[in-house]
Structure formats: structure tokens, C-alpha cells
Amino acid sequence: MGRLVVVSNRVADPRKPAAGGLAVALGEVLRNTGGLWFGWSGAIADGGTPGEGELRLQQAGVVTLATVDLCRADHDAYYGGYSNGVLWPVFHYRLDLADFDGPGIDGYRRVNRLFARRLVPLLRPDDVVWVHDYHLIPLAAELRAAGCGQRIGFFLHIPMPPSQVFAAIPQHEWLTRALFAYDVVGFQSCTDLGHFVEHARRSAGAKPADEHRLQAFGRRLHAQAFPIGIDVDEFERLGRAREAREAYVTTRDEYARRRLLIGVDRLDYSKGIPQRIRAFRELLARHPGNRHSATLIQIASPSREGVEAYAEIRAELERLCGAVNGDFGDLDWMPVRYIHRTVARRRLPGLYRAARVGVITPLRDGMNLVAKEYVASQDAADPGVLVLSRFTGAAEQLTEALLVNPYDIHGTAEALQQALDMPLTERQARHDALLHCIREHDVHRWCADFLAALDASFAGSLGHHGRVRRQRRSEPPPATG
Ligand code: ADQ
């Protein structure tokens, strides 16, 4: 394989453990190929010119980090406007929250074009380019328009909605065409892949070429599900380290007389946190034996605070937690501990391990890695129980979890009770099966499978086209489209 070039909205220094499993896995391949990681620096240059941004190069060992600053107008339109005001809600089936009338599309387009302009001079002919996530859907089309014939793959970390939902985006045809500029497009689950294939068929008349390939717009695209995993060994190592052990002991001692449930999320409306609090309330109401005992720790890290829908969910959550504590709490027992903070990654395994139940109930989630981290952190001799939303990508794999419909508050409350009551032998059997599954589908396999498909696809597309042709850039329809 040639040099790997990773492109994502944010760039992580793969040497820093705080970067997480994805950065560790990508960092490993980047190190082996002496690769390049390209993306937004995270800096917003006030007063900068739209469509312009300085490129910075920095060495992290053998890996080159290449970042671009964005001006305020570009950042607001590309990141807050189109990526998180249109694509994120629609891809999570939330048409009600999408701001279709906003001016974001122009900035989205401009920033993708800027990234392509800055990236092209850094590329070598045999590079393999791997683009990540919804912020960068049109990047390959921009690179192709600039004459890039390299292998380019795309992985969508969030769900792919059904065709009828996706088609609500005024620019959906442009987005579909843009995806066909890649050689490989990867999805988290078979459900997501099915939605994409159906949409490509309906809106672009795409025809199946062979098992994984679709033909449309004069190109062959390899589309496949590559469920992302965690680095199980790295997470287990974290769990054995001092900070995780301290977090475990402190939490276990503090809640010695309680039965702990835990939820860990970014504070996002897709994560189903208010529904989770309502289900916990229902548990206390319907099963009074849990009073003075069951305690839910909900950690929700601040996220996209500039976007309106996020301020609303924060206020709703504070209200709900306050009401549960007011109605059910006592001088010596607070039923819900809501923490609006990011917990250090090193402490997470200890917290997960101290909890008898992991409550992971998003309304919609591409995969959900917290579910996998919870399983990896358990004591195999006395493991906790995973209660998991059936609307996560993880539910396609983690079938030994207690799968719930998070909209069904009563049903979720009953599953929480079942988890709290589950006998040891059943907990062990389920945990064993879950651990086996997350080991088999870890982040290294995800990385290797995707890159193998990208490697193989190149031969296919060359065979088809004879040589890579410079493509015309396609303009998105106006925002009102
Ligand atoms: P996210 O929506 O951010 O990711 P998720 O997969 O659950 O969701 O979490 C990613 C990482 O963030 C995990 O390693 C987790 O430990 C960490 N994290 C989450 N909340 C935290 C908190 N409060 N404090 C500390 N750490 C926290 C997107 C998609 C997901 C997909 C991932 C990876 O939305 O569906 O699983 O990308 O593809």
C-alpha cells in the first residue's frame, strides 16, 4: 500500500492517548506508511477571507499533521450551518431540526474546495486517501476536478437515513453524485448500506456491478458496511492503569449501598438522554424496591454549544434531572447524578466497571463506541449488563445486550429492571458473547478491512475506465433548491 493520507474535520496527534481509539488505530497505519493527516486546525481566524486559510505542517514522529485555519464565516457556514445544521440532523432522521433555509451550503462547498486546494500540492501519485465523515462528502469530487487520480475512500461515521428522509435535503442529488467520486464508501451497518444502495438506485439509477459495486455517473463505486470497533487491548490496558483503578475504587466505595447505572455521551439530541431519564423515572415509579438504591450517573460532555438545538437539550435535561431528584430523592440519596463535563478517558474504564448497568439508548447512532467500551471494561467474573438501543449500529452486532426501543419509556424501564435482576450466570454468558464480538470486530480490523477494499477497488476502477479521467466539478443547486 502507498502512503496513507487521512482527511477528517479535526486532526488528532496520534501520539496523545487522549485522542482515543480511532486516532490510535489510524495513527498506527499512518506511522507504518509515514503518512499524512489533514484537516481543520480547530482555530478560527477572525477577520480572515472566506475560502482562504493558512496551511500549517507539523511533524508528530513520522506522521505529518497538516492543518488549515478557517475564518469565522467559513466555520459558521460549513461546521455549524451545513454540517451540523442540515446533515447531522437529517442523517439522524431529525428533519424537524434541520435548517434547510440557512446559507450553510455555500460555506460547506467553499471549505471543501479550500481543503482540496491545500491538499493537492501535498499528494503523491501513489498515495491512498481516506476521508472521514459528513463534513467532507464533496472532497473527492473537488480532488478529482483538480486532476487527482489517487485511490480515495470515504467512511461515514453517522447513520445513513432511508431514501425518503435523505431526499428531503435540497442538495441530495449533488451529495449522491459526490459520493460516486470516491472509489470506496463505507458505512457502519448493513442497514445504512441498504439505505444508500436504495437511494442511489432510486435517485441516480445506480445499477449493481457485482457483489459490492454500484455503477452510476460513469463510475463504479465499492459500497460496503465496515462496522467500526474499539482497540480492546488498549482499553483493557487503560482499565488496569492507576487512574482507572482509582476511579473504580472511589465510585464503588461511594455507592457501596447503591446499584449503579451509567450513561456516557456527548450531549446531543441523537443520544436519547431525556428519554433515558424518563425511563429511569419510570423504573423508580413502577418498581419502588429501587428507591434509595438505584442511582443513575449520567455524564454528558458539552458539544456544539453554538448550535441552538444543543442549548435546548441541555435545558431540558437539567429540568428533567431536577424533577426526578425532587420527586424521588431523599436526604441520603440522589437518584440521578447528572454531570455536564467530559470525563478524562483514563478514568472511563473505572467508571464503567463500577456500574451494574450500562445504559446506552440513543434514538439513532452510527455505531456507539461507549457500548463497546462498557463491555470491554467489565470484570468477567462479575460483569454488568448492557442495555442498548436497537437504533444504534452497535445493536446489529451486540445482540446479546438487552436491546430496547428508546422511544418506549415503559419497555426501557422494564429492561433496566431485568438488567438489575439478572442472575450471575446469565450476566457472564452474555458478557462472554459480547466481548468475543467486540474483540473480533475491533478498530484494527475495521481499518484493515477498509484499506484492503480501497486497495482492491483501484484495480477495478482502472480496469473500468482505462485511466483516471479529470472530472468536471458539479455545482450544488442553490440552498432553496
Ligand atoms: P460520537 O457521536 O461522538 O461519534 P461515540 O461512538 O459514542 O459517539 O463516542 C465516541 C468516543 O467519545 C468514545 O470513545 C467515548 O468514550 C467518548 N465519549 C463520549 N462521551 C464522553 C464523555 N461524556 N466523556 C468522555 N468521553 C466521552 C461518532 C458517531 C458514532 C460512532 C463514532 C465512531 O456519532 O455513532 O460510533 O463516531 O465512528
Short mmCIF file of C-alpha atoms in Angstrom, two decimals, residues 5-449:
data_model
loop_
_atom_site.label_atom_id
_atom_site.label_comp_id
_atom_site.label_asym_id
_atom_site.label_seq_id
_atom_site.Cartn_x
_atom_site.Cartn_y
_atom_site.Cartn_z
CA VAL A 5 -3.40 10.23 3.83
CA VAL A 6 -6.21 10.62 6.35
CA VAL A 7 -8.55 13.58 5.99
CA SER A 8 -11.02 14.45 8.73
CA ASN A 9 -12.67 17.57 10.09
CA ARG A 10 -10.35 17.58 13.11
CA VAL A 11 -6.81 16.28 13.25
CA ALA A 12 -5.58 14.41 16.31
CA ASP A 13 -2.00 13.90 17.34
CA PRO A 14 -1.88 10.09 17.33
CA ARG A 15 0.85 10.10 20.00
CA LYS A 16 -1.52 11.52 22.61
CA PRO A 17 -3.57 8.87 24.44
CA ALA A 18 -6.46 11.34 24.93
CA ALA A 19 -7.02 11.12 21.19
CA GLY A 20 -8.95 7.85 21.57
CA GLY A 21 -9.10 4.51 19.78
CA LEU A 22 -9.77 5.84 16.29
CA ALA A 23 -6.71 8.10 16.40
CA VAL A 24 -4.64 5.27 17.83
CA ALA A 25 -5.68 2.86 15.05
CA LEU A 26 -5.26 5.39 12.26
CA GLY A 27 -2.03 6.56 13.86
CA GLU A 28 -0.67 3.04 13.66
CA VAL A 29 -1.27 2.78 9.89
CA LEU A 30 -0.07 6.35 9.39
CA ARG A 31 3.15 5.54 11.20
CA ASN A 32 3.70 2.38 9.14
CA THR A 33 3.31 4.25 5.87
CA GLY A 34 4.90 7.53 7.04
CA GLY A 35 1.54 9.14 6.45
CA LEU A 36 -0.16 12.48 6.48
CA TRP A 37 -3.21 13.61 8.50
CA PHE A 38 -5.03 16.59 7.05
CA GLY A 39 -7.94 18.69 8.38
CA TRP A 40 -9.15 21.81 10.12
CA SER A 41 -6.79 23.10 12.82
CA GLY A 42 -9.63 23.91 15.22
CA ALA A 43 -8.60 27.59 15.06
CA ILE A 44 -10.98 30.27 13.83
CA ALA A 45 -9.22 33.25 12.28
CA ASP A 46 -11.37 36.31 12.97
CA GLY A 47 -11.29 38.71 10.04
CA GLY A 48 -9.96 36.10 7.57
CA THR A 49 -11.15 35.87 3.97
CA PRO A 50 -13.81 33.26 3.14
CA GLY A 51 -12.38 30.35 1.14
CA GLU A 52 -8.84 31.10 2.35
CA GLY A 53 -6.89 29.62 5.23
CA GLU A 54 -3.27 29.13 6.06
CA LEU A 55 -1.78 25.62 5.87
CA ARG A 56 0.41 24.51 8.77
CA LEU A 57 2.64 21.46 8.74
CA GLN A 58 3.83 19.80 11.92
CA GLN A 59 5.70 16.55 12.49
CA ALA A 60 4.36 14.05 15.02
CA GLY A 61 7.09 11.42 14.80
CA VAL A 62 7.00 10.07 11.25
CA VAL A 63 3.42 11.33 10.78
CA THR A 64 2.87 14.76 9.24
CA LEU A 65 -0.05 16.77 10.60
CA ALA A 66 -1.34 19.25 8.02
CA THR A 67 -3.96 21.70 9.24
CA VAL A 68 -5.84 24.66 7.82
CA ASP A 69 -7.36 27.54 9.82
CA LEU A 70 -10.87 28.67 8.92
CA CYS A 71 -12.24 32.19 9.00
CA ARG A 72 -15.32 32.84 11.13
CA ALA A 73 -17.74 32.99 8.16
CA ASP A 74 -16.47 29.70 6.70
CA HIS A 75 -16.51 27.97 10.07
CA ASP A 76 -20.05 29.08 10.87
CA ALA A 77 -21.44 28.08 7.47
CA TYR A 78 -19.50 24.84 6.97
CA TYR A 79 -19.45 23.49 10.51
CA GLY A 80 -22.42 24.96 12.37
CA GLY A 81 -24.50 25.69 9.29
CA TYR A 82 -24.49 22.83 6.80
CA SER A 83 -22.63 20.01 8.59
CA ASN A 84 -24.38 20.29 11.94
CA GLY A 85 -27.47 22.28 10.99
CA VAL A 86 -28.51 20.15 8.00
CA LEU A 87 -26.51 16.93 7.54
CA TRP A 88 -26.24 15.84 11.18
CA PRO A 89 -30.00 16.16 11.95
CA VAL A 90 -31.16 14.64 8.65
CA PHE A 91 -28.72 11.74 8.82
CA HIS A 92 -30.10 11.10 12.34
CA TYR A 93 -33.67 11.16 10.92
CA ARG A 94 -34.44 14.55 12.54
CA LEU A 95 -35.97 16.52 9.68
CA ASP A 96 -37.71 18.67 12.29
CA LEU A 97 -34.35 20.05 13.46
CA ALA A 98 -32.76 20.68 10.07
CA ASP A 99 -32.27 24.28 8.93
CA PHE A 100 -32.78 23.85 5.19
CA ASP A 101 -33.13 27.59 4.55
CA GLY A 102 -29.77 28.57 6.02
CA PRO A 103 -26.88 29.81 3.88
CA GLY A 104 -24.61 26.94 5.02
CA ILE A 105 -24.30 25.13 1.69
CA ASP A 106 -22.10 27.82 0.15
CA GLY A 107 -19.67 27.69 3.05
CA TYR A 108 -19.71 23.88 3.06
CA ARG A 109 -18.79 23.89 -0.58
CA ARG A 110 -16.19 26.63 -0.12
CA VAL A 111 -14.40 24.86 2.73
CA ASN A 112 -14.33 21.52 0.90
CA ARG A 113 -12.85 23.31 -2.10
CA LEU A 114 -10.31 25.08 0.14
CA PHE A 115 -9.29 21.76 1.71
CA ALA A 116 -8.86 20.23 -1.75
CA ARG A 117 -6.74 23.19 -2.90
CA ARG A 118 -4.49 22.92 0.15
CA LEU A 119 -4.26 19.13 -0.02
CA VAL A 120 -3.49 18.67 -3.74
CA PRO A 121 0.10 20.00 -3.58
CA LEU A 122 0.84 17.63 -0.68
CA LEU A 123 -0.32 14.49 -2.51
CA ARG A 124 1.95 11.96 -4.20
CA PRO A 125 0.77 9.81 -7.13
CA ASP A 126 0.63 6.53 -5.19
CA ASP A 127 -0.99 7.94 -2.02
CA VAL A 128 -4.12 6.31 -0.63
CA VAL A 129 -6.55 8.94 0.65
CA TRP A 130 -9.09 8.10 3.35
CA VAL A 131 -11.69 10.80 4.01
CA HIS A 132 -13.82 10.71 7.16
CA ASP A 133 -17.36 11.78 7.80
CA TYR A 134 -20.20 14.01 6.70
CA HIS A 135 -18.28 17.29 6.84
CA LEU A 136 -16.27 16.21 3.80
CA ILE A 137 -18.66 14.43 1.41
CA PRO A 138 -17.73 16.58 -1.66
CA LEU A 139 -13.97 16.43 -1.05
CA ALA A 140 -13.24 13.64 -3.54
CA ALA A 141 -15.22 15.42 -6.27
CA GLU A 142 -13.13 18.53 -5.64
CA LEU A 143 -9.91 16.49 -5.71
CA ARG A 144 -10.96 14.71 -8.93
CA ALA A 145 -11.77 18.09 -10.50
CA ALA A 146 -8.20 19.11 -9.69
CA GLY A 147 -6.95 16.04 -11.54
CA CYS A 148 -6.33 13.63 -8.64
CA GLY A 149 -6.39 10.02 -9.77
CA GLN A 150 -5.37 8.52 -6.41
CA ARG A 151 -7.46 5.93 -4.61
CA ILE A 152 -9.90 7.86 -2.42
CA GLY A 153 -12.17 6.23 0.15
CA PHE A 154 -14.85 7.69 2.40
CA PHE A 155 -16.21 6.41 5.70
CA LEU A 156 -19.48 7.71 7.08
CA HIS A 157 -19.36 7.59 10.89
CA ILE A 158 -23.02 8.55 11.31
CA PRO A 159 -26.14 6.70 10.11
CA MET A 160 -27.31 6.79 6.50
CA PRO A 161 -31.05 7.57 6.59
CA PRO A 162 -33.68 5.94 4.37
CA SER A 163 -34.01 7.39 0.87
CA GLN A 164 -37.23 9.27 1.66
CA VAL A 165 -35.55 11.06 4.56
CA PHE A 166 -32.29 11.76 2.71
CA ALA A 167 -34.25 13.15 -0.24
CA ALA A 168 -35.51 15.97 2.00
CA ILE A 169 -32.08 17.62 1.68
CA PRO A 170 -32.42 20.02 -1.25
CA GLN A 171 -28.92 19.08 -2.42
CA HIS A 172 -29.36 15.30 -2.06
CA GLU A 173 -28.66 14.56 -5.74
CA TRP A 174 -25.47 16.57 -5.60
CA LEU A 175 -24.40 14.74 -2.44
CA THR A 176 -25.11 11.35 -4.04
CA ARG A 177 -23.10 12.26 -7.13
CA ALA A 178 -20.29 13.48 -4.87
CA LEU A 179 -20.15 10.09 -3.14
CA PHE A 180 -19.63 8.40 -6.51
CA ALA A 181 -16.37 10.34 -6.91
CA TYR A 182 -14.89 8.00 -4.26
CA ASP A 183 -13.56 4.53 -5.00
CA VAL A 184 -14.93 3.08 -1.76
CA VAL A 185 -17.68 4.32 0.53
CA GLY A 186 -18.01 2.60 3.90
CA PHE A 187 -20.97 2.56 6.29
CA GLN A 188 -21.31 1.49 9.91
CA SER A 189 -24.05 -1.11 9.41
CA CYS A 190 -25.87 -3.20 6.84
CA THR A 191 -28.96 -1.07 7.49
CA ASP A 192 -27.06 2.07 6.46
CA LEU A 193 -25.59 0.37 3.41
CA GLY A 194 -29.07 -0.79 2.36
CA HIS A 195 -30.38 2.77 2.63
CA PHE A 196 -27.58 4.11 0.46
CA VAL A 197 -27.95 1.44 -2.21
CA GLU A 198 -31.69 2.06 -2.35
CA HIS A 199 -31.22 5.81 -2.61
CA ALA A 200 -28.54 5.52 -5.31
CA ARG A 201 -30.84 3.20 -7.25
CA ARG A 202 -33.88 5.46 -6.93
CA SER A 203 -32.32 8.86 -7.43
CA ALA A 204 -29.37 8.09 -9.72
CA GLY A 205 -30.48 4.87 -11.42
CA ALA A 206 -27.41 3.11 -9.99
CA LYS A 207 -27.04 -0.50 -11.11
CA PRO A 208 -25.27 -3.24 -9.19
CA ALA A 209 -21.98 -4.11 -10.97
CA ASP A 210 -21.02 -7.01 -8.68
CA GLU A 211 -21.35 -8.00 -5.03
CA HIS A 212 -20.14 -4.70 -3.55
CA ARG A 213 -20.10 -2.39 -6.51
CA LEU A 214 -22.60 0.06 -7.90
CA GLN A 215 -22.42 1.76 -11.25
CA ALA A 216 -23.65 5.33 -11.82
CA PHE A 217 -22.38 8.67 -13.14
CA GLY A 218 -19.90 6.73 -15.30
CA ARG A 219 -18.11 5.35 -12.25
CA ARG A 220 -18.01 2.15 -10.25
CA LEU A 221 -18.25 2.58 -6.52
CA HIS A 222 -17.47 -0.07 -3.94
CA ALA A 223 -20.02 0.37 -1.12
CA GLN A 224 -19.83 -1.83 1.96
CA ALA A 225 -20.55 -1.97 5.70
CA PHE A 226 -17.40 -1.77 7.84
CA PRO A 227 -18.59 -1.63 11.46
CA ILE A 228 -16.10 0.38 13.50
CA GLY A 229 -14.76 -1.08 16.75
CA ILE A 230 -12.58 -0.08 19.66
CA ASP A 231 -9.00 -1.01 20.45
CA VAL A 232 -9.93 -3.67 23.02
CA ASP A 233 -6.36 -4.30 24.18
CA GLU A 234 -5.65 -0.60 24.59
CA PHE A 235 -8.87 -0.15 26.55
CA GLU A 236 -8.07 -3.09 28.80
CA ARG A 237 -4.63 -1.62 29.42
CA LEU A 238 -6.25 1.70 30.34
CA GLY A 239 -8.51 -0.21 32.72
CA ARG A 240 -5.54 -1.72 34.56
CA ALA A 241 -3.76 1.63 34.94
CA ARG A 242 -3.80 3.69 38.12
CA GLU A 243 -6.37 6.35 37.20
CA ALA A 244 -8.99 3.83 36.10
CA ARG A 245 -8.42 1.70 39.20
CA GLU A 246 -8.76 4.77 41.42
CA ALA A 247 -11.95 5.82 39.65
CA TYR A 248 -13.29 2.30 40.13
CA VAL A 249 -12.47 2.07 43.84
CA THR A 250 -13.75 5.59 44.65
CA THR A 251 -17.01 5.06 42.77
CA ARG A 252 -17.57 1.58 44.15
CA ASP A 253 -16.95 2.76 47.73
CA GLU A 254 -19.07 5.88 47.39
CA TYR A 255 -22.00 3.87 46.05
CA ALA A 256 -21.41 0.75 48.15
CA ARG A 257 -25.05 0.68 49.25
CA ARG A 258 -26.44 1.55 45.80
CA ARG A 259 -26.85 -0.17 42.49
CA LEU A 260 -25.25 1.97 39.81
CA LEU A 261 -26.40 2.59 36.27
CA ILE A 262 -24.24 4.67 33.94
CA GLY A 263 -24.74 6.66 30.75
CA VAL A 264 -21.85 8.39 28.96
CA ASP A 265 -22.48 10.52 25.89
CA ARG A 266 -21.77 13.73 24.12
CA LEU A 267 -24.70 15.98 24.95
CA ASP A 268 -26.56 15.51 21.68
CA TYR A 269 -30.25 15.14 20.85
CA SER A 270 -29.48 11.93 18.94
CA LYS A 271 -28.31 10.19 22.15
CA GLY A 272 -31.79 9.88 23.68
CA ILE A 273 -30.73 11.21 27.09
CA PRO A 274 -34.08 12.80 28.09
CA GLN A 275 -35.89 9.56 27.16
CA ARG A 276 -33.34 7.67 29.29
CA ILE A 277 -34.03 9.89 32.31
CA ARG A 278 -37.78 9.35 31.81
CA ALA A 279 -37.25 5.58 31.63
CA PHE A 280 -35.23 5.75 34.87
CA ARG A 281 -38.02 7.74 36.46
CA GLU A 282 -40.49 5.09 35.32
CA LEU A 283 -38.27 2.41 36.86
CA LEU A 284 -38.43 4.17 40.24
CA ALA A 285 -42.17 4.73 39.93
CA ARG A 286 -43.10 1.18 38.91
CA HIS A 287 -40.54 -0.74 40.96
CA PRO A 288 -40.31 1.03 44.32
CA GLY A 289 -37.76 -1.53 45.53
CA ASN A 290 -35.19 0.54 43.61
CA ARG A 291 -35.76 3.65 45.71
CA HIS A 292 -32.86 4.55 47.96
CA SER A 293 -30.84 2.13 45.87
CA ALA A 294 -30.68 2.53 42.08
CA THR A 295 -28.58 5.55 41.05
CA LEU A 296 -28.05 6.74 37.52
CA ILE A 297 -24.81 8.58 36.75
CA GLN A 298 -25.26 10.44 33.50
CA ILE A 299 -22.13 12.02 32.08
CA ALA A 300 -22.84 14.26 29.12
CA SER A 301 -19.92 16.15 27.65
CA PRO A 302 -20.54 19.63 26.23
CA SER A 303 -20.88 19.56 22.47
CA ARG A 304 -21.56 22.08 19.65
CA GLU A 305 -22.78 24.64 22.12
CA GLY A 306 -23.19 27.31 19.45
CA VAL A 307 -25.98 25.33 17.74
CA GLU A 308 -29.47 26.18 19.05
CA ALA A 309 -30.85 22.64 19.33
CA TYR A 310 -27.99 21.82 21.71
CA ALA A 311 -28.84 24.63 24.13
CA GLU A 312 -32.43 23.35 24.20
CA ILE A 313 -31.49 19.78 25.00
CA ARG A 314 -29.24 20.98 27.80
CA ALA A 315 -32.05 22.97 29.42
CA GLU A 316 -34.48 20.06 29.03
CA LEU A 317 -32.06 17.66 30.67
CA GLU A 318 -31.41 19.91 33.64
CA ARG A 319 -35.16 20.26 34.17
CA LEU A 320 -35.77 16.51 33.95
CA CYS A 321 -32.95 15.52 36.30
CA GLY A 322 -34.04 18.16 38.80
CA ALA A 323 -37.61 16.85 38.71
CA VAL A 324 -36.59 13.20 39.28
CA ASN A 325 -34.33 14.18 42.18
CA GLY A 326 -37.00 16.45 43.63
CA ASP A 327 -39.79 13.86 43.38
CA PHE A 328 -37.88 10.72 44.41
CA GLY A 329 -34.68 11.82 46.17
CA ASP A 330 -34.06 11.86 49.90
CA LEU A 331 -31.55 13.42 52.25
CA ASP A 332 -29.19 10.48 51.78
CA TRP A 333 -29.99 9.54 48.17
CA MET A 334 -29.91 11.46 44.92
CA PRO A 335 -31.36 9.21 42.18
CA VAL A 336 -29.72 10.96 39.19
CA ARG A 337 -26.25 12.43 39.14
CA TYR A 338 -26.01 14.47 36.00
CA ILE A 339 -22.54 15.67 35.11
CA HIS A 340 -22.18 18.08 32.21
CA ARG A 341 -18.50 17.52 31.63
CA THR A 342 -16.04 15.45 29.64
CA VAL A 343 -14.54 12.74 31.81
CA ALA A 344 -10.86 12.01 31.23
CA ARG A 345 -10.55 8.97 29.01
CA ARG A 346 -8.19 7.31 31.52
CA ARG A 347 -10.91 7.29 34.18
CA LEU A 348 -13.72 5.95 31.98
CA PRO A 349 -12.95 2.20 32.30
CA GLY A 350 -13.11 2.50 36.10
CA LEU A 351 -16.50 4.21 35.99
CA TYR A 352 -17.89 1.69 33.51
CA ARG A 353 -16.66 -1.18 35.66
CA ALA A 354 -18.27 0.18 38.81
CA ALA A 355 -21.71 0.28 37.12
CA ARG A 356 -24.01 -2.73 37.24
CA VAL A 357 -25.85 -1.47 34.14
CA GLY A 358 -24.58 0.44 31.09
CA VAL A 359 -27.49 2.43 29.67
CA ILE A 360 -26.78 3.28 26.04
CA THR A 361 -30.06 4.33 24.49
CA PRO A 362 -29.61 6.71 21.54
CA LEU A 363 -32.59 7.45 19.34
CA ARG A 364 -30.19 6.96 16.43
CA ASP A 365 -26.43 6.39 16.37
CA GLY A 366 -23.99 5.37 13.64
CA MET A 367 -22.25 2.82 15.88
CA ASN A 368 -21.80 3.97 19.51
CA LEU A 369 -18.40 3.10 20.88
CA VAL A 370 -19.39 3.71 24.50
CA ALA A 371 -21.38 0.44 24.35
CA LYS A 372 -18.24 -1.44 23.31
CA GLU A 373 -16.09 0.34 25.89
CA TYR A 374 -18.57 -0.60 28.62
CA VAL A 375 -18.33 -4.28 27.67
CA ALA A 376 -14.51 -4.20 27.48
CA SER A 377 -14.29 -2.68 30.99
CA GLN A 378 -16.30 -5.30 32.86
CA ASP A 379 -14.97 -7.82 35.35
CA ALA A 380 -15.62 -11.11 33.51
CA ALA A 381 -16.27 -12.86 36.83
CA ASP A 382 -19.00 -10.40 37.83
CA PRO A 383 -19.92 -8.38 34.76
CA GLY A 384 -22.51 -5.62 34.38
CA VAL A 385 -25.33 -5.70 31.84
CA LEU A 386 -25.52 -3.62 28.67
CA VAL A 387 -28.92 -2.10 27.88
CA LEU A 388 -28.63 -0.93 24.28
CA SER A 389 -30.88 0.92 21.85
CA ARG A 390 -31.85 -1.13 18.83
CA PHE A 391 -31.34 2.03 16.76
CA THR A 392 -27.57 2.06 17.12
CA GLY A 393 -25.22 0.48 14.60
CA ALA A 394 -23.80 -1.47 17.56
CA ALA A 395 -27.12 -3.30 18.01
CA GLU A 396 -26.54 -5.12 14.70
CA GLN A 397 -23.52 -6.80 16.30
CA LEU A 398 -24.18 -6.76 20.05
CA THR A 399 -27.25 -8.97 20.00
CA GLU A 400 -26.53 -10.38 23.50
CA ALA A 401 -27.20 -6.96 25.04
CA LEU A 402 -30.72 -6.19 26.26
CA LEU A 403 -31.96 -4.40 23.15
CA VAL A 404 -34.57 -1.70 23.72
CA ASN A 405 -36.66 0.79 21.81
CA PRO A 406 -35.66 4.09 23.48
CA TYR A 407 -38.94 5.75 22.48
CA ASP A 408 -40.75 3.12 24.55
CA ILE A 409 -40.20 4.52 28.04
CA HIS A 410 -42.13 1.73 29.75
CA GLY A 411 -40.31 -1.03 27.81
CA THR A 412 -36.92 0.54 28.55
CA ALA A 413 -37.76 0.78 32.28
CA GLU A 414 -38.64 -2.93 32.28
CA ALA A 415 -35.33 -3.76 30.56
CA LEU A 416 -33.48 -1.76 33.25
CA GLN A 417 -35.26 -3.82 35.91
CA GLN A 418 -34.37 -7.03 34.07
CA ALA A 419 -30.73 -5.90 33.95
CA LEU A 420 -30.69 -5.11 37.68
CA ASP A 421 -32.23 -8.52 38.48
CA MET A 422 -30.15 -10.60 36.07
CA PRO A 423 -28.55 -13.65 37.69
CA LEU A 424 -24.76 -14.02 37.60
CA THR A 425 -24.65 -16.96 35.17
CA GLU A 426 -26.73 -15.10 32.58
CA ARG A 427 -24.64 -11.95 33.00
CA GLN A 428 -21.47 -13.96 32.46
CA ALA A 429 -22.82 -15.75 29.37
CA ARG A 430 -24.00 -12.53 27.76
CA HIS A 431 -20.78 -10.69 28.59
CA ASP A 432 -18.67 -13.51 27.21
CA ALA A 433 -20.52 -13.41 23.86
CA LEU A 434 -20.34 -9.60 23.70
CA LEU A 435 -16.63 -9.48 24.49
CA HIS A 436 -15.95 -12.10 21.86
CA CYS A 437 -17.81 -10.00 19.31
CA ILE A 438 -16.05 -6.70 20.09
CA ARG A 439 -12.69 -8.46 20.02
CA GLU A 440 -13.39 -9.96 16.64
CA HIS A 441 -14.55 -6.65 15.19
CA ASP A 442 -12.03 -4.28 16.74
CA VAL A 443 -10.78 -1.00 15.32
CA HIS A 444 -7.71 -2.63 13.74
CA ARG A 445 -9.87 -4.99 11.73
CA TRP A 446 -12.09 -2.07 10.68
CA CYS A 447 -9.04 -0.18 9.46
CA ALA A 448 -7.51 -3.19 7.69
CA ASP A 449 -10.79 -4.22 6.01
#
